[in-house]
PDB file of C-alpha atoms in Angstrom:
ATOM      1  CA  MET A   1     -80.818 168.369  76.564  1.00 60.00           C
ATOM      2  CA  PHE A   2     -77.751 167.371  78.615  1.00 72.00           C
ATOM      3  CA  GLY A   3     -75.783 169.495  81.044  1.00 75.00           C
ATOM      4  CA  PRO A   4     -72.536 171.300  80.251  1.00 82.00           C
ATOM      5  CA  ASP A   5     -70.510 168.473  81.844  1.00 85.00           C
ATOM      6  CA  TYR A   6     -71.977 165.861  79.515  1.00 89.00           C
ATOM      7  CA  GLY A   7     -69.300 163.962  77.617  1.00 89.00           C
ATOM      8  CA  ASP A   8     -70.635 162.576  74.344  1.00 89.00           C
ATOM      9  CA  HIS A   9     -68.870 159.235  73.718  1.00 88.00           C
ATOM     10  CA  ASN A  10     -71.515 157.933  71.302  1.00 87.00           C
ATOM     11  CA  LEU A  11     -72.648 155.305  73.808  1.00 86.00           C
ATOM     12  CA  ILE A  12     -75.955 153.484  73.822  1.00 81.00           C
ATOM     13  CA  PHE A  13     -75.913 153.182  77.610  1.00 81.00           C
ATOM     14  CA  CYS A  14     -74.151 155.815  79.669  1.00 85.00           C
ATOM     15  CA  GLN A  15     -74.207 157.518  83.020  1.00 85.00           C
ATOM     16  CA  PRO A  16     -76.103 160.844  83.245  1.00 86.00           C
ATOM     17  CA  ASN A  17     -72.828 162.703  82.587  1.00 89.00           C
ATOM     18  CA  GLY A  18     -72.201 160.644  79.422  1.00 90.00           C
ATOM     19  CA  GLN A  19     -69.435 158.503  80.914  1.00 90.00           C
ATOM     20  CA  TYR A  20     -69.120 154.733  80.632  1.00 88.00           C
ATOM     21  CA  TYR A  21     -70.855 152.341  82.980  1.00 86.00           C
ATOM     22  CA  SER A  22     -68.801 149.386  84.066  1.00 89.00           C
ATOM     23  CA  PRO A  23     -70.083 146.256  82.277  1.00 87.00           C
ATOM     24  CA  ASP A  24     -71.101 144.669  85.591  1.00 90.00           C
ATOM     25  CA  ARG A  25     -73.017 147.755  86.655  1.00 88.00           C
ATOM     26  CA  LEU A  26     -74.737 148.016  83.298  1.00 87.00           C
ATOM     27  CA  GLY A  27     -75.813 144.368  83.439  1.00 90.00           C
ATOM     28  CA  ALA A  28     -77.106 144.771  86.984  1.00 91.00           C
ATOM     29  CA  ARG A  29     -79.030 147.911  86.014  1.00 87.00           C
ATOM     30  CA  VAL A  30     -80.733 146.152  83.098  1.00 88.00           C
ATOM     31  CA  VAL A  31     -81.792 143.314  85.415  1.00 93.00           C
ATOM     32  CA  GLU A  32     -83.178 145.905  87.880  1.00 93.00           C
ATOM     33  CA  LEU A  33     -85.144 147.639  85.138  1.00 91.00           C
ATOM     34  CA  MET A  34     -86.537 144.373  83.798  1.00 92.00           C
ATOM     35  CA  ARG A  35     -87.640 143.296  87.275  1.00 94.00           C
ATOM     36  CA  GLY A  36     -89.247 146.715  87.704  1.00 94.00           C
ATOM     37  CA  VAL A  37     -91.527 146.026  84.741  1.00 94.00           C
ATOM     38  CA  GLY A  38     -92.282 142.465  85.855  1.00 93.00           C
ATOM     39  CA  LEU A  39     -89.770 140.567  83.720  1.00 91.00           C
ATOM     40  CA  LYS A  40     -87.773 138.283  85.972  1.00 92.00           C
ATOM     41  CA  GLY A  41     -84.705 136.488  84.642  1.00 90.00           C
ATOM     42  CA  VAL A  42     -84.168 138.935  81.770  1.00 92.00           C
ATOM     43  CA  SER A  43     -80.609 140.166  81.356  1.00 91.00           C
ATOM     44  CA  LEU A  44     -78.734 142.222  78.812  1.00 89.00           C
ATOM     45  CA  HIS A  45     -77.457 138.965  77.329  1.00 90.00           C
ATOM     46  CA  SER A  46     -80.950 137.509  77.013  1.00 91.00           C
ATOM     47  CA  LEU A  47     -82.154 140.732  75.352  1.00 91.00           C
ATOM     48  CA  ARG A  48     -79.302 140.461  72.840  1.00 92.00           C
ATOM     49  CA  HIS A  49     -80.143 136.798  72.217  1.00 91.00           C
ATOM     50  CA  SER A  50     -83.841 137.598  71.758  1.00 91.00           C
ATOM     51  CA  HIS A  51     -82.999 140.462  69.411  1.00 93.00           C
ATOM     52  CA  ALA A  52     -80.953 138.188  67.140  1.00 93.00           C
ATOM     53  CA  SER A  53     -83.400 135.274  67.295  1.00 90.00           C
ATOM     54  CA  ILE A  54     -86.398 137.425  66.413  1.00 89.00           C
ATOM     55  CA  LEU A  55     -84.619 139.161  63.536  1.00 91.00           C
ATOM     56  CA  LEU A  56     -83.531 135.838  62.035  1.00 89.00           C
ATOM     57  CA  SER A  57     -86.945 134.225  62.507  1.00 83.00           C
ATOM     58  CA  LYS A  58     -88.525 137.180  60.674  1.00 84.00           C
ATOM     59  CA  GLY A  59     -86.251 136.688  57.682  1.00 84.00           C
ATOM     60  CA  VAL A  60     -83.569 139.324  58.247  1.00 91.00           C
ATOM     61  CA  PRO A  61     -80.452 138.068  56.425  1.00 91.00           C
ATOM     62  CA  ALA A  62     -77.860 136.429  58.673  1.00 91.00           C
ATOM     63  CA  ALA A  63     -75.175 138.819  57.406  1.00 94.00           C
ATOM     64  CA  VAL A  64     -77.203 141.809  58.613  1.00 96.00           C
ATOM     65  CA  VAL A  65     -77.823 140.241  62.028  1.00 94.00           C
ATOM     66  CA  ALA A  66     -74.128 139.331  62.296  1.00 95.00           C
ATOM     67  CA  GLU A  67     -73.185 142.940  61.636  1.00 95.00           C
ATOM     68  CA  ARG A  68     -75.644 144.238  64.254  1.00 94.00           C
ATOM     69  CA  LEU A  69     -74.196 141.829  66.817  1.00 94.00           C
ATOM     70  CA  GLY A  70     -70.601 142.622  65.922  1.00 93.00           C
ATOM     71  CA  HIS A  71     -69.808 139.078  64.817  1.00 94.00           C
ATOM     72  CA  ALA A  72     -66.831 138.572  62.504  1.00 93.00           C
ATOM     73  CA  ASP A  73     -69.018 136.802  59.953  1.00 92.00           C
ATOM     74  CA  GLN A  74     -72.463 135.301  59.543  1.00 93.00           C
ATOM     75  CA  ASN A  75     -71.221 131.763  60.220  1.00 93.00           C
ATOM     76  CA  VAL A  76     -70.638 132.706  63.859  1.00 93.00           C
ATOM     77  CA  THR A  77     -74.187 134.082  64.054  1.00 92.00           C
ATOM     78  CA  LEU A  78     -75.712 131.044  62.364  1.00 89.00           C
ATOM     79  CA  SER A  79     -73.850 128.595  64.593  1.00 89.00           C
ATOM     80  CA  ILE A  80     -75.327 130.291  67.674  1.00 89.00           C
ATOM     81  CA  TYR A  81     -78.815 131.155  66.432  1.00 87.00           C
ATOM     82  CA  ILE A  82     -79.634 128.279  64.061  1.00 83.00           C
ATOM     83  CA  HIS A  83     -82.637 127.414  66.258  1.00 78.00           C
ATOM     84  CA  ALA A  84     -84.229 130.677  65.148  1.00 74.00           C
ATOM     85  CA  LEU A  85     -84.558 129.373  61.600  1.00 75.00           C
ATOM     86  CA  PRO A  86     -87.271 126.698  61.924  1.00 67.00           C
ATOM     87  CA  GLU A  87     -88.816 127.633  58.581  1.00 70.00           C
ATOM     88  CA  ASP A  88     -85.495 127.034  56.859  1.00 69.00           C
ATOM     89  CA  SER A  89     -85.282 123.639  58.513  1.00 67.00           C
ATOM     90  CA  ARG A  90     -88.832 122.755  57.471  1.00 73.00           C
ATOM     91  CA  ALA A  91     -88.174 123.977  53.928  1.00 77.00           C
ATOM     92  CA  ALA A  92     -85.013 121.865  53.713  1.00 76.00           C
ATOM     93  CA  ALA A  93     -86.909 118.811  54.971  1.00 80.00           C
ATOM     94  CA  LYS A  94     -89.661 119.396  52.407  1.00 83.00           C
ATOM     95  CA  ILE A  95     -87.159 119.765  49.547  1.00 84.00           C
ATOM     96  CA  TRP A  96     -85.393 116.569  50.618  1.00 85.00           C
ATOM     97  CA  ASN A  97     -88.674 114.673  50.952  1.00 85.00           C
ATOM     98  CA  ASN A  98     -89.859 115.841  47.524  1.00 85.00           C
ATOM     99  CA  ALA A  99     -86.538 114.918  45.912  1.00 86.00           C
ATOM    100  CA  ILE A 100     -86.594 111.411  47.403  1.00 87.00           C
ATOM    101  CA  THR A 101     -90.261 110.945  46.502  1.00 88.00           C
ATOM    102  CA  ASP A 102     -89.653 112.092  42.921  1.00 82.00           C
ATOM    103  CA  ARG A 103     -86.687 109.729  42.590  1.00 82.00           C
ATOM    104  CA  ALA A 104     -88.691 106.808  43.968  1.00 83.00           C
ATOM    105  CA  VAL A 105     -91.560 107.501  41.552  1.00 82.00           C
ATOM    106  CA  GLN A 106     -89.147 107.753  38.619  1.00 82.00           C
ATOM    107  CA  SER A 107     -87.495 104.485  39.591  1.00 81.00           C
ATOM    108  CA  ARG A 108     -90.848 102.655  39.869  1.00 81.00           C
ATOM    109  CA  THR A 109     -92.039 104.060  36.554  1.00 82.00           C
ATOM    110  CA  LYS A 110     -88.819 102.979  34.853  1.00 79.00           C
ATOM    111  CA  ARG A 111     -89.103  99.424  36.266  1.00 78.00           C
ATOM    112  CA  ARG A 112     -92.737  99.144  35.114  1.00 78.00           C
ATOM    113  CA  ARG A 113     -91.833 100.265  31.629  1.00 78.00           C
ATOM    114  CA  SER A 114     -88.961  97.777  31.525  1.00 77.00           C
ATOM    115  CA  ARG A 115     -91.305  94.933  32.520  1.00 76.00           C
ATOM    116  CA  LEU A 116     -93.948  95.983  29.998  1.00 77.00           C
ATOM    117  CA  ASN A 117     -91.365  96.202  27.202  1.00 76.00           C
ATOM    118  CA  ALA A 118     -89.552  92.978  28.144  1.00 69.00           C
ATOM    119  CA  PRO A 119     -90.029  90.118  25.673  1.00 71.00           C
ATOM    120  CA  ALA A 120     -92.349  87.378  26.850  1.00 64.00           C
ATOM    121  CA  CYS A 121     -90.752  84.020  27.584  1.00 61.00           C
TER     122      CYS A 121
END
């Protein structure tokens, strides 16, 4: 598939001969390609960010996403991409609301029982 001068360095992005691109050149090339397909303002960084955000929003465990991104641990990933977890935020709000509601109902019920069982004056 590649010519005899191809150097396999196990790279995702490489020059036709298999050698490294400079990071600046790689970033510029991605922007060129994105513009070529009508996507303005899309960079390698924004693709990485979208990749992580979509995976997290679809329920991929944070530890798996952290590993794919090369983060030291999932806390780094979560601190950056917490916005991608709206369902978790809604679920937490619902749990909190239910807990407070249950406690309020229990408290009211207890007070009513106390009044009903209190001796008449």
